[in-house]
GROMACS .gro file of C-alpha atoms in nm:
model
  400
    1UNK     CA    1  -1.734  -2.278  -0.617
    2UNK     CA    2  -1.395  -2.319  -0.477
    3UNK     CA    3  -1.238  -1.980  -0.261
    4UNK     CA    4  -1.234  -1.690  -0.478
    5UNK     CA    5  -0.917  -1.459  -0.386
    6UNK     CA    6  -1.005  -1.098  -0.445
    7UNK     CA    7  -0.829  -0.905  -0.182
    8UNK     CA    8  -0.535  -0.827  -0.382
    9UNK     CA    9  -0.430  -0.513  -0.173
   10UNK     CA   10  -0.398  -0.693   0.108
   11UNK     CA   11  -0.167  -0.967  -0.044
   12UNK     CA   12  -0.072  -1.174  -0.316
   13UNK     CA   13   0.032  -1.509  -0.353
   14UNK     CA   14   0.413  -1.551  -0.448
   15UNK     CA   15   0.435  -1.655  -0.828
   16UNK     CA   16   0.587  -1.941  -0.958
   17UNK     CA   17   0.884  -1.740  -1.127
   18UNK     CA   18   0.929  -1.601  -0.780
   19UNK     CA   19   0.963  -1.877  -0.655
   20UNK     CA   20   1.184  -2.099  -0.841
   21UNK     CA   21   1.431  -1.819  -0.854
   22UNK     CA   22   1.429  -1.831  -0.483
   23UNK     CA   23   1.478  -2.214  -0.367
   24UNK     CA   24   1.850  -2.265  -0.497
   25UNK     CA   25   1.952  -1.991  -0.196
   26UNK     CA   26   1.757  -2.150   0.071
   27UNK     CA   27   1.970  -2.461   0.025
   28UNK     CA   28   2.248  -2.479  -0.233
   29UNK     CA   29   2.402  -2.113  -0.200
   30UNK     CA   30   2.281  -2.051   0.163
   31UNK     CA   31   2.637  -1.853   0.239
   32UNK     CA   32   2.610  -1.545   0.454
   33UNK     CA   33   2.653  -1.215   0.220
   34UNK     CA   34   2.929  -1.085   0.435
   35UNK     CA   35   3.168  -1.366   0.401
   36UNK     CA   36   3.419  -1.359   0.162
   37UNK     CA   37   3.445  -1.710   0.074
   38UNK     CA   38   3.245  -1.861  -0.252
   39UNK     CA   39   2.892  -1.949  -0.100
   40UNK     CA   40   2.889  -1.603   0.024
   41UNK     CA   41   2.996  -1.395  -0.237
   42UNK     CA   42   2.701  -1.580  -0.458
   43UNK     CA   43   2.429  -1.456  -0.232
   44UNK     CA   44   2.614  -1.111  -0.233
   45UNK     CA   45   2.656  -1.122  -0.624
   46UNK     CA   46   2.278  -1.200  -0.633
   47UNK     CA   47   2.169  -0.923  -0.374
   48UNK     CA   48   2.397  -0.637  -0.667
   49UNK     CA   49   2.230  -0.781  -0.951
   50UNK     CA   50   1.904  -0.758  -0.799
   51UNK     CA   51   1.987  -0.395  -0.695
   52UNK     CA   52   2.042  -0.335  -1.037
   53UNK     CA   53   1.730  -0.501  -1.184
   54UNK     CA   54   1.507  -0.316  -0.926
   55UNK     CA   55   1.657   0.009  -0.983
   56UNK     CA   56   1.610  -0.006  -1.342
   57UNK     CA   57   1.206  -0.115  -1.295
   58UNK     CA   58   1.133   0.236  -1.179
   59UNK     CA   59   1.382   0.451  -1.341
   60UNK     CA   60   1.616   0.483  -1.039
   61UNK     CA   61   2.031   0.445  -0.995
   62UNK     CA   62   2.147   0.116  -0.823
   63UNK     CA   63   2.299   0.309  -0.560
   64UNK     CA   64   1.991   0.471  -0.471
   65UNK     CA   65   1.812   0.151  -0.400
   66UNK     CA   66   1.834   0.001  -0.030
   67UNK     CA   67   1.673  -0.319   0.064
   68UNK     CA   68   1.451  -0.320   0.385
   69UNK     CA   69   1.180  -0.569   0.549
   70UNK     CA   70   0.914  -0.402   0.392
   71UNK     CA   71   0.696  -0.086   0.323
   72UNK     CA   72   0.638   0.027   0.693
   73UNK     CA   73   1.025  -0.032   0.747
   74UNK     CA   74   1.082   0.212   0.436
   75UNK     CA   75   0.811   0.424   0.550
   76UNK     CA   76   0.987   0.491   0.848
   77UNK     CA   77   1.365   0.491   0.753
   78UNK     CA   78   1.267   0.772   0.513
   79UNK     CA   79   1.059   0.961   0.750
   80UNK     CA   80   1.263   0.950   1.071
   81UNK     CA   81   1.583   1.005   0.825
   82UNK     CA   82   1.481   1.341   0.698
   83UNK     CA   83   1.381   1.428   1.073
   84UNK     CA   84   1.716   1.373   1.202
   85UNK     CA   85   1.896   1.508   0.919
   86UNK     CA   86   1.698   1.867   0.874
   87UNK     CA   87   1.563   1.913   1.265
   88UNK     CA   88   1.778   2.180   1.285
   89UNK     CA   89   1.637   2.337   0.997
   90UNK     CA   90   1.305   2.304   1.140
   91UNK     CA   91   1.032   2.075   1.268
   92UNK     CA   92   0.780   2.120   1.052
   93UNK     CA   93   0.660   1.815   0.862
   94UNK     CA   94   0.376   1.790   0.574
   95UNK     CA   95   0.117   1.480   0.530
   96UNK     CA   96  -0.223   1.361   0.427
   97UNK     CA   97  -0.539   1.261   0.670
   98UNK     CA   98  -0.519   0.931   0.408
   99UNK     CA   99  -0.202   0.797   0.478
  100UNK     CA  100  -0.136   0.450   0.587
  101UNK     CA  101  -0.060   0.408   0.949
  102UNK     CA  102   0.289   0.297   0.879
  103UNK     CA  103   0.334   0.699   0.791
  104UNK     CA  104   0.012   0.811   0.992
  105UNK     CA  105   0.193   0.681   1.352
  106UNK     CA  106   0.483   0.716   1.282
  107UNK     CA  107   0.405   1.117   1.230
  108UNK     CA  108   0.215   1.070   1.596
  109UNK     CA  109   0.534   0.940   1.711
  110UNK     CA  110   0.730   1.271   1.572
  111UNK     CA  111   0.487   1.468   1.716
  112UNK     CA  112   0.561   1.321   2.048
  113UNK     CA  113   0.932   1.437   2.007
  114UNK     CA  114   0.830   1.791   1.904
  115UNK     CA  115   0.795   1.789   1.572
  116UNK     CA  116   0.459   1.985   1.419
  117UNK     CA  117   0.264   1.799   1.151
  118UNK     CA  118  -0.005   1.941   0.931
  119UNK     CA  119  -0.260   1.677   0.769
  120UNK     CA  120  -0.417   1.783   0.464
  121UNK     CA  121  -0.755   1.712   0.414
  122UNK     CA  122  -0.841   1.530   0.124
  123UNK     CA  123  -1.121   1.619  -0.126
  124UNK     CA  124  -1.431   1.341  -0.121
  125UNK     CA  125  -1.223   1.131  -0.417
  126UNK     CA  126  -0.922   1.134  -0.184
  127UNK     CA  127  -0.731   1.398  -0.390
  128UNK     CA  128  -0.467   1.664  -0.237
  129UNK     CA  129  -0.416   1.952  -0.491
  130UNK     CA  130  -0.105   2.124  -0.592
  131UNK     CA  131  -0.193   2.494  -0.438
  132UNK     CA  132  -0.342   2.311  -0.094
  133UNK     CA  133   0.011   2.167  -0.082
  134UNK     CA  134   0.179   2.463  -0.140
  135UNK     CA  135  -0.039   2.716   0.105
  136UNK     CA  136   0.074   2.487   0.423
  137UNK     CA  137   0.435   2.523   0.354
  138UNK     CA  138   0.619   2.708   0.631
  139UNK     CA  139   0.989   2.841   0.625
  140UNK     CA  140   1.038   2.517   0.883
  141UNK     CA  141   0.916   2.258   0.665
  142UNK     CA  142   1.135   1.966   0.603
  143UNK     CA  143   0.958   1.696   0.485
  144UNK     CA  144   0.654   1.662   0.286
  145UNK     CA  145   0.526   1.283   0.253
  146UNK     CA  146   0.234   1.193   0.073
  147UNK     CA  147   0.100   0.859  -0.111
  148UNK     CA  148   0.133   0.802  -0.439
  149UNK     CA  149  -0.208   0.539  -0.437
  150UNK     CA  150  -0.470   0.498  -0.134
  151UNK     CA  151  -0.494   0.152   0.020
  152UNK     CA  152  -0.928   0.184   0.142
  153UNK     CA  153  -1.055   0.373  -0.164
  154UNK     CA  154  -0.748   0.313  -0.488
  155UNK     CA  155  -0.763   0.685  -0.561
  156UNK     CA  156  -0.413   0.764  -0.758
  157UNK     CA  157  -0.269   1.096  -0.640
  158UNK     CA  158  -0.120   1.365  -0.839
  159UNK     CA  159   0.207   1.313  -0.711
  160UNK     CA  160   0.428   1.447  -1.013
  161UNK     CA  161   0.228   1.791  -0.923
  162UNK     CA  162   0.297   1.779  -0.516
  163UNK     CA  163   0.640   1.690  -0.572
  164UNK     CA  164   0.664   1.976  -0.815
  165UNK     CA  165   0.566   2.210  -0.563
  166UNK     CA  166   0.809   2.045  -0.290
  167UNK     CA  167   1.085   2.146  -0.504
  168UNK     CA  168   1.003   2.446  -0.592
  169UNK     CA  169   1.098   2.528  -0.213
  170UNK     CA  170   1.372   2.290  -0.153
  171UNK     CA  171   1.181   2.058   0.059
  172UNK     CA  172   1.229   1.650   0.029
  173UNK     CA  173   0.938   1.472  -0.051
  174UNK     CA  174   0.885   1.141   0.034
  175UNK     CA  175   0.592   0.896  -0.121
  176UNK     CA  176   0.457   0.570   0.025
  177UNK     CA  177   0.418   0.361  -0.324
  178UNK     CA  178   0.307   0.001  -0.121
  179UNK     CA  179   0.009  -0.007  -0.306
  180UNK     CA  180   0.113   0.173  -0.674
  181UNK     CA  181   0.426  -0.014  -0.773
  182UNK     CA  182   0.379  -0.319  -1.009
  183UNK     CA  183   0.026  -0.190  -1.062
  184UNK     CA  184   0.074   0.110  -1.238
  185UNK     CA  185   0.337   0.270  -1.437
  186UNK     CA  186   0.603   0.428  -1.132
  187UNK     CA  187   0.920   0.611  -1.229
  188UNK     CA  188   1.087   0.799  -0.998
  189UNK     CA  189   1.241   1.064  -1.190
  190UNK     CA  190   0.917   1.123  -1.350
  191UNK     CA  191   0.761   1.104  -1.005
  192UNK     CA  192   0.976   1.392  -0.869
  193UNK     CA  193   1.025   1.248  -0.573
  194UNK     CA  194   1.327   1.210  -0.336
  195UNK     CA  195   1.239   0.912  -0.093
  196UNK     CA  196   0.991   0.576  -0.225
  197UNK     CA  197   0.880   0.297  -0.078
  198UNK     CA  198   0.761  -0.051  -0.213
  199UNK     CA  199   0.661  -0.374  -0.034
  200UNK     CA  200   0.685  -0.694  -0.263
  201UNK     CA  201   0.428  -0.869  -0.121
  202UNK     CA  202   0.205  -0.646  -0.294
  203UNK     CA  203   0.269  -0.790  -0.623
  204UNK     CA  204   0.344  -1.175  -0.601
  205UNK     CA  205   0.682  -1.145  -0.409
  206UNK     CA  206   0.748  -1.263  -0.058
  207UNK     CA  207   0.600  -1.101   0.236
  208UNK     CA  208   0.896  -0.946   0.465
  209UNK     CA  209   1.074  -0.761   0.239
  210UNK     CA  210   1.110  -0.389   0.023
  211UNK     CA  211   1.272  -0.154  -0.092
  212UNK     CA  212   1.351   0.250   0.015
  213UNK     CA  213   1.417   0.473  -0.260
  214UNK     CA  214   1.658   0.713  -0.204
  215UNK     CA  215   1.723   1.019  -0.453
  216UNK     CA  216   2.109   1.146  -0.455
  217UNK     CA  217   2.295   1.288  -0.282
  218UNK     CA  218   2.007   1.188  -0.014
  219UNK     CA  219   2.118   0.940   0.218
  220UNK     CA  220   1.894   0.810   0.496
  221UNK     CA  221   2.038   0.775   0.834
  222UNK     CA  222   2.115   0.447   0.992
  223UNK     CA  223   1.792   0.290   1.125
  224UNK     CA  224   1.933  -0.030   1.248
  225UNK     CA  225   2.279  -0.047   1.348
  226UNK     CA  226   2.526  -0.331   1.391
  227UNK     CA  227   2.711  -0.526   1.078
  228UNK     CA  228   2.752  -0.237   0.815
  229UNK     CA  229   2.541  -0.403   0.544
  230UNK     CA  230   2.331  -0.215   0.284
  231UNK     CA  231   2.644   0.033   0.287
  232UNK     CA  232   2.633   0.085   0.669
  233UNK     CA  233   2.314   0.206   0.644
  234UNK     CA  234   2.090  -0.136   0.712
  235UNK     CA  235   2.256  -0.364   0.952
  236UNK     CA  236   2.161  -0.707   0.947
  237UNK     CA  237   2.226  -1.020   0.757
  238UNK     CA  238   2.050  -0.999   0.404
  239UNK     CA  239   1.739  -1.171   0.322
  240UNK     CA  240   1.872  -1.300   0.010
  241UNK     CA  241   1.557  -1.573  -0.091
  242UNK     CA  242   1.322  -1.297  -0.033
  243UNK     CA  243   1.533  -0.985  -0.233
  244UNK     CA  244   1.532  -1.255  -0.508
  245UNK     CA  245   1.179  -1.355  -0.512
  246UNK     CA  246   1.089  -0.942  -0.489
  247UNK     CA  247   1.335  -0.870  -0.777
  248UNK     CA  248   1.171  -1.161  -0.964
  249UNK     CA  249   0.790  -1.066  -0.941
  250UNK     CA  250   0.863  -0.700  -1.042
  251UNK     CA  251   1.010  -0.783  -1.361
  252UNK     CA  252   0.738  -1.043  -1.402
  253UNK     CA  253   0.449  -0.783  -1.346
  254UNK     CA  254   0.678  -0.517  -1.566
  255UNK     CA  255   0.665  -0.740  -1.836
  256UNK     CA  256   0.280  -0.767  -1.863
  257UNK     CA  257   0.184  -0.476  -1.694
  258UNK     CA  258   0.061  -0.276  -2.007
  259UNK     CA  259  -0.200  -0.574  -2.057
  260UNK     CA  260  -0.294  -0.615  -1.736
  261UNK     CA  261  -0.401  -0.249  -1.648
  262UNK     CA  262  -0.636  -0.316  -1.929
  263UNK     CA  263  -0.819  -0.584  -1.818
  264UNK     CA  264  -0.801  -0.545  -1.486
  265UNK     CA  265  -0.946  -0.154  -1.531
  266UNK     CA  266  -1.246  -0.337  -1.703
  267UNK     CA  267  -1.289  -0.573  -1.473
  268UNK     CA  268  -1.299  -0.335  -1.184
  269UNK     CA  269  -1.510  -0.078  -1.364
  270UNK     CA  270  -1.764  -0.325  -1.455
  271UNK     CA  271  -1.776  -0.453  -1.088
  272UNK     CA  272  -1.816  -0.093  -0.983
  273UNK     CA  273  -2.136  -0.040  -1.219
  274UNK     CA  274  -2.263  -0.374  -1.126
  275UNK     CA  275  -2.227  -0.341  -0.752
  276UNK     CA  276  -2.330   0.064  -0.723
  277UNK     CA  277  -2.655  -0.003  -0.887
  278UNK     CA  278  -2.733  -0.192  -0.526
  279UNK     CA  279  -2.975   0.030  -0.369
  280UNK     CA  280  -2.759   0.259  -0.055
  281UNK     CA  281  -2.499   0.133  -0.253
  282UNK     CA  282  -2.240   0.411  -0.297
  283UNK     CA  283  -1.876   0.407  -0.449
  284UNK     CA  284  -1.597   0.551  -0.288
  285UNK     CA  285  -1.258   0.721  -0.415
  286UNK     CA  286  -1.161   0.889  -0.747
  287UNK     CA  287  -1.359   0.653  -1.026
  288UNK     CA  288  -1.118   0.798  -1.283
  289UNK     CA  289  -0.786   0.822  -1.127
  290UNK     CA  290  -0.796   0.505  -0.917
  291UNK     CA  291  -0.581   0.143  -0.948
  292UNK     CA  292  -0.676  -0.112  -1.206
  293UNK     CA  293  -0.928  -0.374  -1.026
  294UNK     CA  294  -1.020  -0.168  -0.757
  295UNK     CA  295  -1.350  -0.109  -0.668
  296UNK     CA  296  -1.487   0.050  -0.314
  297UNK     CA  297  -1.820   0.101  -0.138
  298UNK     CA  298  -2.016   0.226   0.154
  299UNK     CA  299  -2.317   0.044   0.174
  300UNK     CA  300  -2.613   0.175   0.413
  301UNK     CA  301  -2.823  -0.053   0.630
  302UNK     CA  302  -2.584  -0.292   0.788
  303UNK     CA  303  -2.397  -0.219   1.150
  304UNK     CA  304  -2.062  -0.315   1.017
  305UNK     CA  305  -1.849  -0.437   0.742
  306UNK     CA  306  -1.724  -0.762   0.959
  307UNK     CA  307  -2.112  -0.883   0.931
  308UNK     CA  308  -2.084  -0.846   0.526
  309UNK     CA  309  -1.755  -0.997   0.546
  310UNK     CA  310  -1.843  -1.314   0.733
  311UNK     CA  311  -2.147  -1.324   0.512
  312UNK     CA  312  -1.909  -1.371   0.157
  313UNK     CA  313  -1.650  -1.547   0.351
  314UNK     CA  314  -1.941  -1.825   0.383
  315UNK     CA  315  -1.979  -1.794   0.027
  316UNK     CA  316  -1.576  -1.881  -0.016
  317UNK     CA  317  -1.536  -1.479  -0.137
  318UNK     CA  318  -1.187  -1.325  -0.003
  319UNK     CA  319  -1.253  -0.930  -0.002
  320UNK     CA  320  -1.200  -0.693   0.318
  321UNK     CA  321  -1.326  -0.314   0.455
  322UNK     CA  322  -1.015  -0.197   0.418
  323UNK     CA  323  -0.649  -0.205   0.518
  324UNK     CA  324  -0.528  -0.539   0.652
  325UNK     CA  325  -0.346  -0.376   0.885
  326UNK     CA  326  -0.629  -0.265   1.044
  327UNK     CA  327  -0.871  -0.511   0.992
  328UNK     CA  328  -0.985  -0.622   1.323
  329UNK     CA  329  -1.023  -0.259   1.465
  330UNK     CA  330  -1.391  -0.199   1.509
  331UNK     CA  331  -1.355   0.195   1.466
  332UNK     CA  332  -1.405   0.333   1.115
  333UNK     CA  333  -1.166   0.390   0.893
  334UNK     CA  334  -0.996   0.688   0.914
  335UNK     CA  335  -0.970   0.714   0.538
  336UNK     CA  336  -1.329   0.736   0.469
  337UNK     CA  337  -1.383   0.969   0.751
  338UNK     CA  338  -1.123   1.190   0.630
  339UNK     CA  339  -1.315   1.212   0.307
  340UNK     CA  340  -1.597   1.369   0.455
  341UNK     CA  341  -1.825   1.034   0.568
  342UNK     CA  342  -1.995   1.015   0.943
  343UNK     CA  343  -1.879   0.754   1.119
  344UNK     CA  344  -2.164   0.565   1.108
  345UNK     CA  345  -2.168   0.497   0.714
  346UNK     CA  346  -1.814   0.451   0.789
  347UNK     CA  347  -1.838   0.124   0.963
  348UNK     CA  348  -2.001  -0.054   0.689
  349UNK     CA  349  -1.706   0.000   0.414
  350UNK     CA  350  -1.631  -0.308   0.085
  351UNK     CA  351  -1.317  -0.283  -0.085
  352UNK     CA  352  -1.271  -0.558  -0.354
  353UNK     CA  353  -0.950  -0.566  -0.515
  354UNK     CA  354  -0.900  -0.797  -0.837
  355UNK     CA  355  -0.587  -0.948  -1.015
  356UNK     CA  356  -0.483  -1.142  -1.280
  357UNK     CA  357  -0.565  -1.512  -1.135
  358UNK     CA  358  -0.933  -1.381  -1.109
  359UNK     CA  359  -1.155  -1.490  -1.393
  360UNK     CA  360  -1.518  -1.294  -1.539
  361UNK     CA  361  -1.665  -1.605  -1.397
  362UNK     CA  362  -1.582  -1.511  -1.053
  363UNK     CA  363  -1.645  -1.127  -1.117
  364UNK     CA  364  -1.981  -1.203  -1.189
  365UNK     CA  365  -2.039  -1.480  -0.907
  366UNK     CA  366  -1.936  -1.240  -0.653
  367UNK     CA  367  -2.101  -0.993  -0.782
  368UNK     CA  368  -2.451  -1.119  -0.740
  369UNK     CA  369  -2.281  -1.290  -0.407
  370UNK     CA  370  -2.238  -0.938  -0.287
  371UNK     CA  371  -2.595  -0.838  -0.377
  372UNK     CA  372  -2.774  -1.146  -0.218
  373UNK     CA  373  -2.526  -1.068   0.127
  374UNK     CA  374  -2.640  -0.719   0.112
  375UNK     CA  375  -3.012  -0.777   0.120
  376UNK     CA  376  -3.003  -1.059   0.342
  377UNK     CA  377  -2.793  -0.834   0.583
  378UNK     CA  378  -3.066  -0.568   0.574
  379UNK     CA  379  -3.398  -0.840   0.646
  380UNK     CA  380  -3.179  -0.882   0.943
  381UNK     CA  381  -3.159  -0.571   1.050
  382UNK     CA  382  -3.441  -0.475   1.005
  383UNK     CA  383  -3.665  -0.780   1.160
  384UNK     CA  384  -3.390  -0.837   1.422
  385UNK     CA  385  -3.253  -0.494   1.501
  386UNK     CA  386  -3.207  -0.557   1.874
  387UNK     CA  387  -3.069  -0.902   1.874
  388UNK     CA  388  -2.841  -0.787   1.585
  389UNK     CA  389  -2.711  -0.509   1.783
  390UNK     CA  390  -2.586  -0.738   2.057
  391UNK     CA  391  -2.416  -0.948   1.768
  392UNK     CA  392  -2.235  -0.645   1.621
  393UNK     CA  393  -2.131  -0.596   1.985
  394UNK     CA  394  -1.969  -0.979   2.013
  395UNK     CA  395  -1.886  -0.993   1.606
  396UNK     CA  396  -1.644  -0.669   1.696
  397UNK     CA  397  -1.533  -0.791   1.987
  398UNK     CA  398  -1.407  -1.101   1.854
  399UNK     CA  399  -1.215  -0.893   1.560
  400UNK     CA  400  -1.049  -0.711   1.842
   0.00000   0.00000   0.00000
């Protein structure tokens, strides 16, 4: 069987309609945005009418969108924004043991400055409630940011709720929706929220750029300085190809999206059944409020995930632990720890994510391909134990 792709949250392949509305502005209206002559006012033209197209994808106001390199560019605009703007106000900041380490470091960072962050701890399907929220807010707290869809396990958060209680005390809230938007319905105004952020490789655009949401009259503070573009807030010359391309594969995955959650819910349910019924199999995350396609799992009686993951790779299946981002650390994840796992099942994590250029066929093949890796894994282990613990030692240090 050819490679089967089904590590969707770590990427996605630009579409075709992406594409082709990208090429003409690599080469026939390459003008800079800034300059006033024709070839530059096209690719400025192009960058407003995207702005416009975006906003109205997720219920926002063209002036509140801003375009960035992506969501850990967003993730920090909005964060380090609020922290400049309100540290006189107080240094008190509000976030999740889940988060993504775009948000989680950049919170260490803070705290290196002086700033005071308290992590919630998450419930076992990776939910924050409403009154937790709302029992760690301090007369100092200025920013509350939590995500609106996990990245390890695909639990959906309540985030109209914890944005409720944000305003309810006049605190800005700020949601990291990298993994959410294109893949489930995401309007801001019925979010609640004041600051969003969206990466469009994610959802068939081009890697290297995003968008921050900002809520009026919020305006972040200037992260990059230099030019004045993005309303002298985002200095540097505009990726126009790329904002195109983004623009391009939202509307696409807008236009389907209804049908897609359907079958890609089925899909990812059925792999869930199919794959938990694996003996020291065990699913992770919220199995009711989770993304469409995603499916997670500890699995007991193999050292770590990279052996299971070499083992499918052979077998030409794409799938991952975990974050990208962190994919060659050998440490757990600090997702599934923060849900309440030791360490030890930690290491061994499967997170299969599924889109629309998957077919059943391939469901099903890697389905019984994760099986046969599983128990082939464990005869290992258990007939080689010590020779397999010095080649846990060399598989992790080659991830490093």
């Amino acid at each position: 069987m050819n490679r089967i792709y089904m590590d969707h949250s770590a990427t996605t392949p630009v579409s075709e309609r992406a594409l082709n509305e990208m090429l003409p502005y690599f080469r026939e209206e390459f003008g800079n945005p800034s300059a006033i002559y024709s070839y530059g006012q096209t690719g400025k033209n192009a960058i407003e009418k995207c702005r416009n197209r975006i906003a109205k994808c997720i219920g926002a106001l063209p002036t509140e969108i801003y375009f960035t390199s992506g969501g850990t560019e967003s993730d920090n605009w909005a964060i380090r924004s609020v922290c400049e703007m309100k540290k006189d106000k107080g240094k008190h900041i509000i976030s999740t043991e889940i988060e993504h380490n775009a948000v989680k470091r950049t919170l260490q960072d803070l705290e290196q400055q002086g700033f005071e962050v308290t992590y919630l701890k998450p419930d076992q399907r990776g939910q924050i409630s409403a009154e937790q929220l709302e029992s760690a807010i301090r007369d100092d707290t200025i920013l509350i940011t939590v995500m609106l869809a996990n990245n390890v396990v695909g639990t959906v958060l309540d985030i109209p709720a914890l944005a409720a209680a944000a305003r309810k005390r006049r605190i800005l809230f700020h949601t990291d929706a990298v993994q959410a938007v294109a893949h489930i319905p995401v309007n801001v105004r019925k979010l609640g929220v004041d600051f969003l952020s969206i990466s469009a490789h994610k959802f068939n655009g081009p890697k290297g750029v995003g968008v921050l949401f900002c809520r009026l009259p919020n305006r972040p503070k200037p992260l990059l300085t230099g030019g004045g573009q993005e309303k002298e807030l985002r200095s540097g010359t505009e990726n126009v190809p790329a904002i195109v391309g983004m623009t391009a594969a939202l509307e696409e995955h807008m236009e389907t999206l209804e049908e897609d959650i359907t079958v890609l819910t089925e899909w990812g349910s059925y792999m869930t059944k199919k794959i938990s019924e694996i003996p020291g199999v065990h699913p992770t995350g919220d199995q009711e409020n989770r993304l469409p396609g995603f499916s997670s799992f500890l699995i007991e009686g193999i050292p770590h995930s990279v052996m299971l993951m070499n083992k499918l790779n052979e077998q030409n299946i794409c799938v991952s632990s975990g974050s990208a981002c962190s994919a060659s650390s050998k440490e757990a994840s600090h997702v599934i720890t923060a849900l309440g796992y030791d360490e030890q099942m930690a290491t061994c994590s499967l997170r299969i994510t599924l889109g629309m250029d998957n077919t059943k066929e391939e469901v099903d093949y890697a389905i019984g391909a994760v099986q046969s890796s599983i128990n082939a894994l464990r005869s290992e282990v258990k007939s080689k134990a010590p020779r397999l613990e010095g080649r846990v030692s060399e598989i992790q240090g080659q991830a490093k």
